[in-house]
CSV table of C-alpha atoms in Angstrom, one decimal:
chain,number,residue,atom,x,y,z
A,1,MET,CA,25.1,-13.6,-1.1
A,2,GLU,CA,27.6,-15.1,-3.5
A,3,GLN,CA,29.9,-12.1,-3.4
A,4,PHE,CA,29.9,-12.2,0.4
A,5,PHE,CA,30.4,-15.9,1.0
A,6,THR,CA,32.8,-16.4,-1.8
A,7,HIS,CA,35.0,-13.3,-1.5
A,8,LYS,CA,34.2,-11.4,1.8
A,9,CYS,CA,33.5,-14.2,4.3
A,10,VAL,CA,37.3,-14.9,4.7
A,11,THR,CA,39.9,-12.3,4.9
A,12,ALA,CA,41.9,-11.4,1.7
A,13,ASP,CA,45.1,-12.0,3.6
A,14,ALA,CA,44.4,-15.8,3.4
A,15,CYS,CA,45.1,-15.7,-0.3
A,16,ASP,CA,48.8,-15.2,0.2
A,17,ALA,CA,50.1,-18.5,1.5
A,18,GLY,CA,53.7,-17.4,1.7
A,19,ASP,CA,53.0,-14.3,3.8
A,20,HIS,CA,53.4,-15.0,7.5
A,21,SER,CA,53.5,-11.4,8.7
A,22,ALA,CA,51.2,-10.1,11.3
A,23,SER,CA,47.8,-8.9,10.0
A,24,GLN,CA,45.1,-6.7,11.3
A,25,TRP,CA,42.8,-9.7,11.0
A,26,SER,CA,44.8,-11.5,13.7
A,27,HIS,CA,42.6,-9.6,16.2
A,28,ALA,CA,39.5,-11.4,17.3
A,29,ALA,CA,37.2,-8.5,16.3
A,30,ARG,CA,38.3,-9.0,12.6
A,31,CYS,CA,37.0,-12.6,12.4
A,32,GLU,CA,33.6,-12.7,10.7
A,33,PHE,CA,30.7,-13.9,12.8
A,34,VAL,CA,27.8,-14.6,10.5
A,35,VAL,CA,24.3,-15.4,11.8
A,36,VAL,CA,21.9,-17.1,9.4
A,37,GLN,CA,18.4,-16.7,10.9
A,38,GLU,CA,14.8,-17.3,10.1
A,39,HIS,CA,11.5,-16.1,11.6
A,40,ASN,CA,8.4,-18.0,12.5
A,41,GLY,CA,6.8,-19.7,9.5
A,42,ALA,CA,9.9,-19.9,7.4
A,43,LEU,CA,9.7,-23.7,7.6
A,44,GLY,CA,13.4,-24.4,7.6
A,45,ALA,CA,14.3,-22.2,4.7
A,46,SER,CA,17.4,-21.0,6.5
A,47,ARG,CA,18.8,-24.5,6.3
A,48,ALA,CA,18.6,-24.5,2.5
A,49,VAL,CA,20.2,-21.0,2.4
A,50,LEU,CA,23.0,-22.2,4.7
A,51,ALA,CA,23.6,-25.2,2.4
A,52,ALA,CA,23.9,-22.9,-0.6
A,53,ALA,CA,26.3,-20.7,1.4
A,54,LEU,CA,28.3,-23.7,2.3
A,55,GLU,CA,28.8,-24.6,-1.3
A,56,MET,CA,29.9,-21.0,-2.0
A,57,MET,CA,32.5,-21.2,0.8
A,58,LEU,CA,33.8,-24.6,-0.5
A,59,ARG,CA,34.3,-23.1,-4.0
A,60,SER,CA,36.1,-20.1,-2.6
A,61,ARG,CA,39.9,-20.1,-3.1
A,62,ARG,CA,40.3,-18.2,0.2
A,63,THR,CA,39.1,-21.2,2.3
A,64,SER,CA,41.3,-24.2,3.0
A,65,THR,CA,39.0,-26.1,5.3
A,66,VAL,CA,35.3,-25.9,6.3
A,67,LEU,CA,34.5,-27.5,9.7
A,68,LEU,CA,30.8,-28.3,9.7
A,69,PHE,CA,29.3,-29.3,13.1
A,70,THR,CA,25.7,-30.6,12.6
A,71,LEU,CA,23.5,-30.4,15.7
A,72,ASP,CA,20.2,-30.4,13.9
A,73,THR,CA,20.1,-32.4,10.7
A,74,PRO,CA,22.8,-34.2,8.6
A,75,ARG,CA,21.5,-32.9,5.3
A,76,LEU,CA,24.2,-30.2,5.1
A,77,ALA,CA,26.8,-32.9,4.7
A,78,ASP,CA,26.1,-33.3,1.0
A,79,ALA,CA,28.9,-31.3,-0.6
A,80,PRO,CA,30.0,-31.0,-4.3
A,81,PRO,CA,32.5,-33.9,-5.1
A,82,ASP,CA,35.1,-31.4,-6.3
A,83,ASP,CA,35.2,-29.6,-3.0
A,84,ALA,CA,34.6,-32.5,-0.7
A,85,GLU,CA,38.3,-32.5,0.4
A,86,LYS,CA,37.8,-29.1,2.0
A,87,LEU,CA,34.8,-30.3,4.1
A,88,VAL,CA,35.2,-31.8,7.5
A,89,HIS,CA,31.8,-32.9,8.8
A,90,VAL,CA,31.0,-33.8,12.4
A,91,ASP,CA,27.5,-35.1,12.9
A,92,TYR,CA,25.9,-34.8,16.3
A,93,ALA,CA,22.3,-35.1,15.2
A,94,GLY,CA,22.4,-38.9,15.1
A,95,ASP,CA,24.4,-39.4,18.2
A,96,SER,CA,21.8,-40.2,20.8
A,97,ALA,CA,24.3,-41.1,23.4
A,98,LEU,CA,25.8,-37.6,23.2
A,99,PHE,CA,22.5,-35.9,23.8
A,100,ARG,CA,21.7,-38.3,26.6
A,101,ALA,CA,25.0,-37.4,28.3
A,102,ALA,CA,24.2,-33.8,27.8
A,103,LEU,CA,20.8,-34.1,29.4
A,104,LEU,CA,22.5,-35.9,32.4
A,105,GLN,CA,25.1,-33.1,32.5
A,106,SER,CA,27.9,-35.8,32.3
A,107,ASP,CA,31.3,-35.2,30.7
A,108,GLY,CA,30.6,-31.4,30.4
A,109,GLY,CA,27.6,-31.7,28.1
A,110,LEU,CA,27.3,-30.9,24.4
A,111,LEU,CA,29.1,-27.6,24.7
A,112,ALA,CA,32.2,-29.1,26.2
A,113,ARG,CA,32.2,-31.9,23.6
A,114,LEU,CA,31.9,-29.4,20.8
A,115,ARG,CA,34.7,-27.3,22.2
A,116,ARG,CA,37.0,-30.4,22.3
A,117,ASP,CA,36.1,-31.5,18.8
A,118,VAL,CA,36.8,-28.1,17.3
A,119,ALA,CA,40.2,-28.0,19.0
A,120,ASP,CA,41.0,-31.5,17.7
A,121,ARG,CA,39.9,-30.7,14.2
A,122,LEU,CA,42.0,-27.5,14.1
A,123,ALA,CA,45.0,-29.4,15.5
A,124,ALA,CA,44.5,-32.0,12.7
A,125,VAL,CA,44.5,-29.2,10.1
A,126,SER,CA,47.7,-27.8,11.5
A,127,GLU,CA,49.4,-31.3,11.5
A,128,SER,CA,48.3,-31.9,7.9
A,129,SER,CA,50.0,-28.6,6.9
A,130,VAL,CA,53.2,-29.5,8.7
A,131,ALA,CA,53.2,-32.9,7.1
A,132,ALA,CA,52.7,-31.3,3.7
A,133,GLU,CA,55.7,-29.1,4.3
A,134,ASP,CA,57.9,-31.9,5.4
A,135,GLY,CA,57.0,-34.1,2.5
A,136,ASP,CA,57.9,-31.6,-0.2
A,137,ASP,CA,60.2,-32.8,-2.9
A,138,GLY,CA,62.0,-31.0,-5.6
A,139,ASN,CA,59.1,-31.0,-8.0
A,140,GLN,CA,57.9,-27.4,-8.4
A,141,GLU,CA,54.4,-28.4,-9.6
A,142,GLN,CA,53.8,-30.6,-6.5
A,143,GLN,CA,55.1,-27.9,-4.2
A,144,GLN,CA,52.7,-25.4,-5.7
A,145,GLN,CA,49.8,-27.9,-5.3
A,146,GLN,CA,50.7,-28.6,-1.7
A,147,GLN,CA,51.1,-24.9,-1.0
A,148,GLN,CA,47.6,-24.3,-2.3
A,149,ARG,CA,46.1,-27.0,0.0
A,150,ARG,CA,47.9,-26.1,3.2
A,151,PRO,CA,45.9,-24.0,5.6
A,152,ARG,CA,46.7,-20.3,5.6
A,153,ARG,CA,46.1,-17.5,8.1
A,154,ARG,CA,42.4,-17.4,9.0
A,155,SER,CA,41.4,-19.6,6.1
A,156,VAL,CA,39.3,-22.0,8.2
A,157,VAL,CA,35.6,-21.6,8.4
A,158,VAL,CA,33.6,-23.1,11.3
A,159,VAL,CA,29.9,-23.7,10.6
A,160,LEU,CA,27.4,-24.6,13.5
A,161,ASP,CA,24.0,-25.9,12.6
A,162,SER,CA,22.2,-24.9,14.7
A,163,LEU,CA,22.5,-22.8,17.8
A,164,ASN,CA,19.0,-23.8,19.0
A,165,ALA,CA,20.3,-27.2,20.1
A,166,LEU,CA,23.0,-25.5,22.2
A,167,LEU,CA,20.6,-22.9,23.6
A,168,GLU,CA,18.3,-25.6,24.8
A,169,GLN,CA,21.1,-27.0,27.0
A,170,THR,CA,23.1,-24.0,28.0
A,171,SER,CA,22.9,-20.3,28.4
A,172,LEU,CA,23.4,-17.7,25.7
A,173,GLN,CA,26.5,-16.4,27.6
A,174,GLN,CA,28.2,-19.7,27.3
A,175,VAL,CA,27.4,-20.0,23.6
A,176,LEU,CA,28.8,-16.5,23.0
A,177,ARG,CA,31.9,-17.4,24.9
A,178,LEU,CA,32.4,-20.3,22.6
A,179,VAL,CA,32.0,-18.0,19.6
A,180,ARG,CA,34.6,-15.6,21.0
A,181,GLU,CA,37.0,-18.4,21.6
A,182,LEU,CA,36.7,-19.4,17.9
A,183,GLN,CA,37.2,-15.8,16.9
A,184,GLN,CA,40.4,-15.6,18.9
A,185,GLU,CA,41.7,-18.7,17.1
A,186,PRO,CA,44.3,-17.4,14.6
A,187,ARG,CA,43.4,-20.0,12.0
A,188,VAL,CA,39.6,-19.3,11.9
A,189,GLY,CA,38.5,-16.6,9.5
A,190,SER,CA,34.8,-16.9,9.9
A,191,VAL,CA,32.2,-18.5,12.2
A,192,VAL,CA,28.8,-19.1,10.6
A,193,VAL,CA,25.9,-20.2,12.7
A,194,ARG,CA,22.2,-20.8,12.0
A,195,VAL,CA,19.4,-20.1,14.4
A,196,ASN,CA,15.6,-20.1,14.4
A,197,THR,CA,14.7,-16.8,16.1
A,198,GLY,CA,11.2,-17.9,16.7
A,199,ALA,CA,12.5,-20.4,19.2
A,200,VAL,CA,14.6,-18.0,21.2
A,201,SER,CA,13.7,-14.9,23.2
A,202,SER,CA,13.7,-11.4,21.7
A,203,ALA,CA,16.6,-10.4,24.0
A,204,ALA,CA,18.7,-13.3,22.7
A,205,ARG,CA,17.9,-12.4,19.2
A,206,GLN,CA,19.0,-8.8,19.7
A,207,VAL,CA,22.3,-9.9,21.4
A,208,LEU,CA,23.2,-12.3,18.6
A,209,ALA,CA,22.5,-9.5,16.0
A,210,SER,CA,24.7,-7.1,18.0
A,211,GLU,CA,27.5,-9.5,18.3
A,212,ALA,CA,27.4,-10.6,14.6
A,213,THR,CA,29.4,-8.8,11.9
A,214,ALA,CA,26.8,-10.1,9.3
A,215,VAL,CA,23.2,-11.2,9.6
A,216,VAL,CA,21.4,-13.2,6.9
A,217,GLN,CA,17.7,-12.9,7.4
A,218,VAL,CA,15.7,-15.6,5.5
A,219,GLU,CA,12.1,-14.9,4.7
A,220,THR,CA,9.3,-16.7,3.0
A,221,PRO,CA,5.7,-15.6,2.2
A,222,ALA,CA,4.5,-17.5,5.3
A,223,SER,CA,7.1,-15.8,7.6
A,224,LEU,CA,6.4,-12.4,6.2
A,225,SER,CA,2.7,-12.8,7.0
A,226,ALA,CA,3.6,-13.8,10.6
A,227,TYR,CA,4.9,-10.3,11.4
A,228,PRO,CA,2.7,-7.7,13.0
A,229,ILE,CA,0.6,-5.7,10.5
A,230,LEU,CA,2.3,-2.4,11.1
A,231,SER,CA,5.9,-3.7,10.9
A,232,LYS,CA,8.2,-2.9,8.1
A,233,GLU,CA,8.7,-6.6,7.2
A,234,ARG,CA,5.0,-6.8,6.2
A,235,ARG,CA,5.7,-4.3,3.4
A,236,ARG,CA,8.2,-6.8,1.7
A,237,GLU,CA,6.8,-9.0,-1.0
A,238,VAL,CA,8.3,-12.1,-2.5
A,239,PRO,CA,8.4,-11.8,-6.3
A,240,LYS,CA,6.5,-14.2,-8.5
A,241,ARG,CA,8.1,-17.5,-9.2
A,242,MET,CA,10.4,-16.9,-6.2
A,243,HIS,CA,10.4,-18.9,-3.0
A,244,GLY,CA,11.7,-16.3,-0.6
A,245,LEU,CA,13.9,-13.4,0.3
A,246,VAL,CA,17.4,-13.0,1.8
A,247,LEU,CA,18.3,-9.8,3.6
A,248,LEU,CA,22.0,-9.4,4.2
A,249,GLN,CA,23.1,-6.8,6.8
A,250,ARG,CA,26.8,-6.5,7.1
A,251,GLN,CA,29.2,-4.4,9.2
A,252,LYS,CA,32.2,-3.5,7.0
A,253,LYS,CA,35.8,-3.3,8.1
A,254,ASN,CA,35.7,0.5,7.7
A,255,GLY,CA,32.9,0.8,10.2
A,256,ARG,CA,30.1,1.4,7.7
A,257,SER,CA,27.1,-0.9,7.4
A,258,SER,CA,25.6,-2.2,4.2
A,259,GLU,CA,22.3,-3.9,3.4
A,260,SER,CA,21.3,-5.9,0.3
A,261,LEU,CA,18.0,-7.7,-0.5
A,262,GLU,CA,17.9,-10.7,-2.8
A,263,SER,CA,15.3,-13.2,-3.7
A,264,PHE,CA,16.0,-16.9,-4.1
A,265,GLN,CA,14.5,-19.7,-6.2
A,266,ILE,CA,15.0,-23.4,-5.6
A,267,ASP,CA,15.3,-25.5,-8.7
A,268,GLY,CA,15.6,-29.1,-7.8
A,269,THR,CA,18.8,-29.3,-5.6
A,270,ARG,CA,20.1,-25.9,-6.7
A,271,MET,CA,19.3,-22.5,-5.2
A,272,ARG,CA,19.7,-19.4,-7.3
A,273,PHE,CA,19.8,-15.8,-6.0
A,274,PHE,CA,18.5,-12.7,-7.8
A,275,THR,CA,18.9,-9.1,-6.8
A,276,ALA,CA,15.6,-7.8,-5.7
A,277,PRO,CA,14.4,-4.3,-6.8
A,278,ALA,CA,14.1,-1.5,-4.3
A,279,LEU,CA,11.0,-1.3,-2.3
A,280,PRO,CA,8.4,1.2,-3.5
A,281,VAL,CA,7.9,4.2,-1.2
A,282,ARG,CA,4.3,5.5,-0.9
A,283,PRO,CA,3.7,9.3,-0.4
A,284,ASP,CA,2.1,8.6,3.0
A,285,GLU,CA,5.3,6.9,4.2
A,286,VAL,CA,7.6,9.9,4.0
A,287,SER,CA,8.0,12.6,6.6
A,288,PHE,CA,7.4,15.5,4.1
A,289,ASN,CA,5.0,16.1,1.3
A,290,LEU,CA,6.4,17.3,-2.0
A,291,SER,CA,3.0,17.5,-3.9
A,292,ILE,CA,0.3,20.2,-3.7
A,293,SER,CA,-3.4,19.9,-3.8
A,294,VAL,CA,-5.7,21.3,-6.5
A,295,GLU,CA,-6.8,24.1,-4.1
A,296,GLU,CA,-3.2,25.0,-3.5
A,297,GLN,CA,-2.4,25.1,-7.2
A,298,LEU,CA,-5.4,27.4,-7.8
A,299,ALA,CA,-4.3,29.7,-5.0
A,300,LYS,CA,-0.8,29.8,-6.4
A,301,SER,CA,-2.0,30.8,-9.9
A,302,ARG,CA,-4.0,33.7,-8.3
A,303,VAL,CA,-0.9,35.3,-6.6
A,304,GLN,CA,-0.1,38.7,-8.1
A,305,LEU,CA,3.6,39.3,-8.5
A,306,PRO,CA,5.0,42.9,-8.4
A,307,TYR,CA,5.4,43.2,-12.2
A,308,MET,CA,1.8,42.2,-12.7
A,309,HIS,CA,0.5,45.4,-11.1
A,310,GLN,CA,2.2,47.5,-13.9
A,311,GLY,CA,0.5,45.5,-16.6
A,312,GLY,CA,3.7,44.2,-18.1
A,313,ASP,CA,5.7,41.0,-18.2
A,314,PRO,CA,8.9,40.0,-16.5
A,315,SER,CA,11.0,40.6,-19.6
A,316,SER,CA,9.8,44.2,-20.1
A,317,THR,CA,10.3,45.0,-16.4
A,318,LEU,CA,13.9,43.8,-16.6
A,319,GLN,CA,14.4,46.0,-19.8
A,320,LEU,CA,12.9,49.1,-18.1
A,321,GLY,CA,15.1,48.6,-15.0
A,322,ALA,CA,18.2,48.2,-17.2
A,323,THR,CA,17.4,51.4,-19.1
A,324,ALA,CA,16.8,53.3,-15.9
A,325,ARG,CA,20.1,52.3,-14.5
A,326,THR,CA,21.9,53.3,-17.7
A,327,SER,CA,20.4,56.8,-17.8
A,328,THR,CA,21.2,57.3,-14.1
A,329,SER,CA,24.8,56.4,-14.6
A,330,THR,CA,25.1,58.7,-17.7
A,331,SER,CA,23.6,61.7,-15.8
A,332,THR,CA,26.0,61.1,-12.9
A,333,SER,CA,29.0,61.1,-15.2
A,334,THR,CA,27.9,64.3,-16.9
A,335,THR,CA,27.5,66.1,-13.6
A,336,ALA,CA,30.9,65.0,-12.5
A,337,THR,CA,32.7,66.4,-15.7
A,338,ALA,CA,30.8,69.8,-16.0
A,339,PRO,CA,32.9,73.0,-15.2
A,340,ASN,CA,32.1,75.3,-12.3
């Protein structure tokens, strides 16, 4: 989790502020689309995981700005004081007039308002970078500090919490169109969304997973018990003194996929992640059987090998065979050298 959201969630090209050359990440497909999801019974655990991921992205040196659009709850606005200057929070949860207008389908609804606000915030980020460049003086230290603060290529992260509020008012196709528009934005390096899969259809869940470059599945003991009995999720267990599991499935840039399982523990206001051990595999879960029964072992011990019929052991049989070959070769050479 920490390795991904701190170092992999934003392209490495964003580290070089002075490099304005074209990058392979300028293509929309290279922008990360991360889906943080939870199943039935998780009781909002994905919100706490997203808050921890938000802190990781704020601490990352590769991010210049994190745009947080809260549609569900304003709790994610609490950011560390040192990184608060990176965070731009837009709270829709407490705007009753906005949701009333969305229900009446006036002014384009919530989706249109969100699209305009994202464009305005990105424009403000660009204007701040231009102002920083124009205000540079001869002080080298101040220039270096301003250069570190200015937005770099794909160094902006957009966080949407959550998609359920959008899916209640518009179709999945419209939501995915918004995500693709954000991916095509050259300043956006990652789009992170949260969704409760228990409140959407299975088809929508599969479409989101196929469109995402990384899926963070949050599980708790209650959510694991909500799966069908024969499902593979029921085999997972939350370790003792842990509060849940996080399964990270990621599509890498080289086309390969990776999967990691971590457990998390909530200590007050902090969330710590621990690498979970590999799941045990029972013999009845594999497609082949490497063990033999007692009857098969007895039958194997009764098998008579060829050397056993002669009453000898394998070593003596090998010695006799070597002696026979030596005598045969000697007689052959004697016959070849004898005179007529």
